[in-house]
Structures are given as C-alpha cells and as structure tokens.
Amino acid sequence: AHFIDTQSHELTDNVLVDTRPRFAEFKPDGSQVWVSAEVGGTVSVIDNAKRQVVKKIQFAINGLRAETIQPVGIAISADGKKAYIALGPANHVAVVNTETYEVEKYILVG
C-alpha cells in the first residue's frame, strides 16, 4: 500500500500487503487503513500513524475453496465498529469487528 502526500503528490511511505491489493478504506477516525488483497485472500489493517500492519485478517467459509475467497471491497460503518468485506466470487460479505479483528459472521449475497 502506497502512502502519497496529497499536496506534493510524492510517495511518502510503502507498506507491504498480500498479493494484488484491491481496495483501501480508512476508519472514520483516520487511525487505520484497511487494505484488501484479492489474490492473497486477506485484509491487512495498517496503523496509519506508524505505517505498520497491525493485523492480517484471513477468511474461511465452510464448503468453499480458499482460492474462491477473494476480498475486494471494504466498507467501514460510520461508528467505526464494523467492517464489511465483499469476498468476490465467494458470494459472501464478511462482517468483522474492528476492535477484535474477528469475523463475526458471513452473509450470503448474490
């Protein structure tokens, strides 16, 4: 994940995440940025001040092969307590607690 100064348009930092980063979403308070890695199958949670990965979230859905679980989109609730992760071809959305980083449930969609 690249961090770019919006005034100078220069790269200020780079944080390694899994294969094929797809989407980034900041928590409402700006403390973290969540980055999905489509091929890597994970979401990396980055501390915005330290520019370090604090948690790598993995997903597992009973009956689905790991390669079909591809995190793509991320939406974080306005209160910052839940993250909703679209899991691409798996046709599920993961609901993640943003404090514990635990997947609370998977919602079947599509």
mmCIF file with all atom_site columns, C-alpha atoms in Angstrom:
data_model
loop_
_atom_site.group_PDB
_atom_site.id
_atom_site.type_symbol
_atom_site.label_atom_id
_atom_site.label_alt_id
_atom_site.label_comp_id
_atom_site.label_asym_id
_atom_site.label_entity_id
_atom_site.label_seq_id
_atom_site.pdbx_PDB_ins_code
_atom_site.Cartn_x
_atom_site.Cartn_y
_atom_site.Cartn_z
_atom_site.occupancy
_atom_site.B_iso_or_equiv
_atom_site.pdbx_formal_charge
_atom_site.auth_seq_id
_atom_site.auth_comp_id
_atom_site.auth_asym_id
_atom_site.auth_atom_id
_atom_site.pdbx_PDB_model_num
ATOM 1   C CA . ALA A 1 1   ? 0.000   0.000   0.000  1.00 0.00 ? 1   ALA A CA 1
ATOM 2   C CA . HIS A 1 2   ? 1.457   3.342   -1.012 1.00 0.00 ? 2   HIS A CA 1
ATOM 3   C CA . PHE A 1 3   ? 1.025   6.500   1.045  1.00 0.00 ? 3   PHE A CA 1
ATOM 4   C CA . ILE A 1 4   ? 1.084   9.639   -1.090 1.00 0.00 ? 4   ILE A CA 1
ATOM 5   C CA . ASP A 1 5   ? 1.265   13.249  0.088  1.00 0.00 ? 5   ASP A CA 1
ATOM 6   C CA . THR A 1 6   ? -1.830  14.898  -1.404 1.00 0.00 ? 6   THR A CA 1
ATOM 7   C CA . GLN A 1 7   ? -0.124  18.294  -1.638 1.00 0.00 ? 7   GLN A CA 1
ATOM 8   C CA . SER A 1 8   ? 3.186   17.316  -3.243 1.00 0.00 ? 8   SER A CA 1
ATOM 9   C CA . HIS A 1 9   ? 1.869   14.127  -4.898 1.00 0.00 ? 9   HIS A CA 1
ATOM 10  C CA . GLU A 1 10  ? 5.016   12.354  -3.747 1.00 0.00 ? 10  GLU A CA 1
ATOM 11  C CA . LEU A 1 11  ? 5.243   8.842   -2.344 1.00 0.00 ? 11  LEU A CA 1
ATOM 12  C CA . THR A 1 12  ? 5.892   9.146   1.396  1.00 0.00 ? 12  THR A CA 1
ATOM 13  C CA . ASP A 1 13  ? 5.694   5.529   2.511  1.00 0.00 ? 13  ASP A CA 1
ATOM 14  C CA . ASN A 1 14  ? 5.049   1.986   1.366  1.00 0.00 ? 14  ASN A CA 1
ATOM 15  C CA . VAL A 1 15  ? 3.595   -0.864  3.444  1.00 0.00 ? 15  VAL A CA 1
ATOM 16  C CA . LEU A 1 16  ? 3.738   -4.410  2.122  1.00 0.00 ? 16  LEU A CA 1
ATOM 17  C CA . VAL A 1 17  ? 0.396   -6.250  1.944  1.00 0.00 ? 17  VAL A CA 1
ATOM 18  C CA . ASP A 1 18  ? -0.621  -9.514  0.266  1.00 0.00 ? 18  ASP A CA 1
ATOM 19  C CA . THR A 1 19  ? -0.885  -10.148 -3.469 1.00 0.00 ? 19  THR A CA 1
ATOM 20  C CA . ARG A 1 20  ? -2.954  -7.826  -5.643 1.00 0.00 ? 20  ARG A CA 1
ATOM 21  C CA . PRO A 1 21  ? -4.132  -5.066  -3.324 1.00 0.00 ? 21  PRO A CA 1
ATOM 22  C CA . ARG A 1 22  ? -7.608  -4.150  -4.497 1.00 0.00 ? 22  ARG A CA 1
ATOM 23  C CA . PHE A 1 23  ? -9.217  -1.583  -2.196 1.00 0.00 ? 23  PHE A CA 1
ATOM 24  C CA . ALA A 1 24  ? -8.353  0.673   0.741  1.00 0.00 ? 24  ALA A CA 1
ATOM 25  C CA . GLU A 1 25  ? -10.728 2.112   3.322  1.00 0.00 ? 25  GLU A CA 1
ATOM 26  C CA . PHE A 1 26  ? -9.892  4.385   6.259  1.00 0.00 ? 26  PHE A CA 1
ATOM 27  C CA . LYS A 1 27  ? -11.642 4.075   9.611  1.00 0.00 ? 27  LYS A CA 1
ATOM 28  C CA . PRO A 1 28  ? -13.743 7.196   10.245 1.00 0.00 ? 28  PRO A CA 1
ATOM 29  C CA . ASP A 1 29  ? -11.232 8.493   12.823 1.00 0.00 ? 29  ASP A CA 1
ATOM 30  C CA . GLY A 1 30  ? -8.332  8.051   10.363 1.00 0.00 ? 30  GLY A CA 1
ATOM 31  C CA . SER A 1 31  ? -6.375  5.810   12.740 1.00 0.00 ? 31  SER A CA 1
ATOM 32  C CA . GLN A 1 32  ? -6.255  2.799   10.416 1.00 0.00 ? 32  GLN A CA 1
ATOM 33  C CA . VAL A 1 33  ? -6.485  1.946   6.765  1.00 0.00 ? 33  VAL A CA 1
ATOM 34  C CA . TRP A 1 34  ? -7.844  -1.474  5.769  1.00 0.00 ? 34  TRP A CA 1
ATOM 35  C CA . VAL A 1 35  ? -6.462  -2.896  2.506  1.00 0.00 ? 35  VAL A CA 1
ATOM 36  C CA . SER A 1 36  ? -7.945  -5.891  0.703  1.00 0.00 ? 36  SER A CA 1
ATOM 37  C CA . ALA A 1 37  ? -5.676  -8.275  -1.211 1.00 0.00 ? 37  ALA A CA 1
ATOM 38  C CA . GLU A 1 38  ? -7.733  -10.080 -3.826 1.00 0.00 ? 38  GLU A CA 1
ATOM 39  C CA . VAL A 1 39  ? -5.329  -12.881 -4.744 1.00 0.00 ? 39  VAL A CA 1
ATOM 40  C CA . GLY A 1 40  ? -3.718  -13.055 -1.299 1.00 0.00 ? 40  GLY A CA 1
ATOM 41  C CA . GLY A 1 41  ? -7.147  -13.626 0.235  1.00 0.00 ? 41  GLY A CA 1
ATOM 42  C CA . THR A 1 42  ? -6.536  -11.307 3.185  1.00 0.00 ? 42  THR A CA 1
ATOM 43  C CA . VAL A 1 43  ? -7.237  -7.847  4.531  1.00 0.00 ? 43  VAL A CA 1
ATOM 44  C CA . SER A 1 44  ? -4.295  -6.007  6.093  1.00 0.00 ? 44  SER A CA 1
ATOM 45  C CA . VAL A 1 45  ? -5.067  -3.492  8.827  1.00 0.00 ? 45  VAL A CA 1
ATOM 46  C CA . ILE A 1 46  ? -2.461  -0.729  8.832  1.00 0.00 ? 46  ILE A CA 1
ATOM 47  C CA . ASP A 1 47  ? -1.815  1.677   11.715 1.00 0.00 ? 47  ASP A CA 1
ATOM 48  C CA . ASN A 1 48  ? -1.893  4.996   9.885  1.00 0.00 ? 48  ASN A CA 1
ATOM 49  C CA . ALA A 1 49  ? 0.477   6.792   12.289 1.00 0.00 ? 49  ALA A CA 1
ATOM 50  C CA . LYS A 1 50  ? 3.113   4.038   12.457 1.00 0.00 ? 50  LYS A CA 1
ATOM 51  C CA . ARG A 1 51  ? 2.606   2.819   8.873  1.00 0.00 ? 51  ARG A CA 1
ATOM 52  C CA . GLN A 1 52  ? 2.761   -0.802  10.040 1.00 0.00 ? 52  GLN A CA 1
ATOM 53  C CA . VAL A 1 53  ? 0.448   -3.763  9.578  1.00 0.00 ? 53  VAL A CA 1
ATOM 54  C CA . VAL A 1 54  ? -1.168  -4.449  12.952 1.00 0.00 ? 54  VAL A CA 1
ATOM 55  C CA . LYS A 1 55  ? -3.352  -7.353  11.802 1.00 0.00 ? 55  LYS A CA 1
ATOM 56  C CA . LYS A 1 56  ? -3.778  -9.565  8.760  1.00 0.00 ? 56  LYS A CA 1
ATOM 57  C CA . ILE A 1 57  ? -7.312  -10.953 8.587  1.00 0.00 ? 57  ILE A CA 1
ATOM 58  C CA . GLN A 1 58  ? -7.914  -14.272 6.838  1.00 0.00 ? 58  GLN A CA 1
ATOM 59  C CA . PHE A 1 59  ? -11.253 -15.712 5.790  1.00 0.00 ? 59  PHE A CA 1
ATOM 60  C CA . ALA A 1 60  ? -12.623 -19.265 5.737  1.00 0.00 ? 60  ALA A CA 1
ATOM 61  C CA . ILE A 1 61  ? -16.118 -20.265 4.674  1.00 0.00 ? 61  ILE A CA 1
ATOM 62  C CA . ASN A 1 62  ? -17.237 -23.868 5.131  1.00 0.00 ? 62  ASN A CA 1
ATOM 63  C CA . GLY A 1 63  ? -17.682 -25.616 1.796  1.00 0.00 ? 63  GLY A CA 1
ATOM 64  C CA . LEU A 1 64  ? -15.696 -23.094 -0.258 1.00 0.00 ? 64  LEU A CA 1
ATOM 65  C CA . ARG A 1 65  ? -12.171 -23.459 -1.585 1.00 0.00 ? 65  ARG A CA 1
ATOM 66  C CA . ALA A 1 66  ? -9.737  -20.832 -0.303 1.00 0.00 ? 66  ALA A CA 1
ATOM 67  C CA . GLU A 1 67  ? -8.971  -19.559 -3.820 1.00 0.00 ? 67  GLU A CA 1
ATOM 68  C CA . THR A 1 68  ? -12.621 -18.524 -4.303 1.00 0.00 ? 68  THR A CA 1
ATOM 69  C CA . ILE A 1 69  ? -12.495 -16.253 -1.249 1.00 0.00 ? 69  ILE A CA 1
ATOM 70  C CA . GLN A 1 70  ? -11.130 -13.025 -2.702 1.00 0.00 ? 70  GLN A CA 1
ATOM 71  C CA . PRO A 1 71  ? -11.522 -9.865  -0.598 1.00 0.00 ? 71  PRO A CA 1
ATOM 72  C CA . VAL A 1 72  ? -12.303 -6.959  -2.871 1.00 0.00 ? 72  VAL A CA 1
ATOM 73  C CA . GLY A 1 73  ? -14.425 -4.116  -1.477 1.00 0.00 ? 73  GLY A CA 1
ATOM 74  C CA . ILE A 1 74  ? -14.432 -2.782  2.086  1.00 0.00 ? 74  ILE A CA 1
ATOM 75  C CA . ALA A 1 75  ? -16.940 -0.546  3.861  1.00 0.00 ? 75  ALA A CA 1
ATOM 76  C CA . ILE A 1 76  ? -16.484 0.538   7.460  1.00 0.00 ? 76  ILE A CA 1
ATOM 77  C CA . SER A 1 77  ? -19.514 1.617   9.485  1.00 0.00 ? 77  SER A CA 1
ATOM 78  C CA . ALA A 1 78  ? -19.887 5.286   10.411 1.00 0.00 ? 78  ALA A CA 1
ATOM 79  C CA . ASP A 1 79  ? -19.193 4.478   14.072 1.00 0.00 ? 79  ASP A CA 1
ATOM 80  C CA . GLY A 1 80  ? -16.038 2.561   13.049 1.00 0.00 ? 80  GLY A CA 1
ATOM 81  C CA . LYS A 1 81  ? -17.067 -0.620  14.885 1.00 0.00 ? 81  LYS A CA 1
ATOM 82  C CA . LYS A 1 82  ? -17.746 -2.947  11.941 1.00 0.00 ? 82  LYS A CA 1
ATOM 83  C CA . ALA A 1 83  ? -16.065 -3.614  8.618  1.00 0.00 ? 83  ALA A CA 1
ATOM 84  C CA . TYR A 1 84  ? -17.963 -5.221  5.772  1.00 0.00 ? 84  TYR A CA 1
ATOM 85  C CA . ILE A 1 85  ? -15.707 -7.090  3.358  1.00 0.00 ? 85  ILE A CA 1
ATOM 86  C CA . ALA A 1 86  ? -17.014 -8.223  -0.038 1.00 0.00 ? 86  ALA A CA 1
ATOM 87  C CA . LEU A 1 87  ? -15.451 -11.614 -0.796 1.00 0.00 ? 87  LEU A CA 1
ATOM 88  C CA . GLY A 1 88  ? -15.795 -11.631 -4.593 1.00 0.00 ? 88  GLY A CA 1
ATOM 89  C CA . PRO A 1 89  ? -16.563 -15.000 -6.226 1.00 0.00 ? 89  PRO A CA 1
ATOM 90  C CA . ALA A 1 90  ? -17.354 -16.497 -2.803 1.00 0.00 ? 90  ALA A CA 1
ATOM 91  C CA . ASN A 1 91  ? -20.662 -14.552 -2.916 1.00 0.00 ? 91  ASN A CA 1
ATOM 92  C CA . HIS A 1 92  ? -20.365 -13.600 0.745  1.00 0.00 ? 92  HIS A CA 1
ATOM 93  C CA . VAL A 1 93  ? -19.763 -10.473 2.790  1.00 0.00 ? 93  VAL A CA 1
ATOM 94  C CA . ALA A 1 94  ? -17.716 -10.876 5.967  1.00 0.00 ? 94  ALA A CA 1
ATOM 95  C CA . VAL A 1 95  ? -18.746 -8.791  8.968  1.00 0.00 ? 95  VAL A CA 1
ATOM 96  C CA . VAL A 1 96  ? -15.624 -8.010  11.016 1.00 0.00 ? 96  VAL A CA 1
ATOM 97  C CA . ASN A 1 97  ? -15.365 -6.442  14.464 1.00 0.00 ? 97  ASN A CA 1
ATOM 98  C CA . THR A 1 98  ? -12.804 -3.637  14.011 1.00 0.00 ? 98  THR A CA 1
ATOM 99  C CA . GLU A 1 99  ? -11.607 -3.824  17.628 1.00 0.00 ? 99  GLU A CA 1
ATOM 100 C CA . THR A 1 100 ? -11.008 -7.585  17.884 1.00 0.00 ? 100 THR A CA 1
ATOM 101 C CA . TYR A 1 101 ? -10.463 -8.177  14.134 1.00 0.00 ? 101 TYR A CA 1
ATOM 102 C CA . GLU A 1 102 ? -12.656 -11.283 14.428 1.00 0.00 ? 102 GLU A CA 1
ATOM 103 C CA . VAL A 1 103 ? -15.059 -12.278 11.664 1.00 0.00 ? 103 VAL A CA 1
ATOM 104 C CA . GLU A 1 104 ? -18.449 -12.208 13.375 1.00 0.00 ? 104 GLU A CA 1
ATOM 105 C CA . LYS A 1 105 ? -20.379 -13.737 10.504 1.00 0.00 ? 105 LYS A CA 1
ATOM 106 C CA . TYR A 1 106 ? -20.577 -14.296 6.778  1.00 0.00 ? 106 TYR A CA 1
ATOM 107 C CA . ILE A 1 107 ? -23.610 -13.062 4.858  1.00 0.00 ? 107 ILE A CA 1
ATOM 108 C CA . LEU A 1 108 ? -24.565 -14.908 1.661  1.00 0.00 ? 108 LEU A CA 1
ATOM 109 C CA . VAL A 1 109 ? -25.167 -12.492 -1.221 1.00 0.00 ? 109 VAL A CA 1
ATOM 110 C CA . GLY A 1 110 ? -25.534 -12.704 -4.998 1.00 0.00 ? 110 GLY A CA 1
#
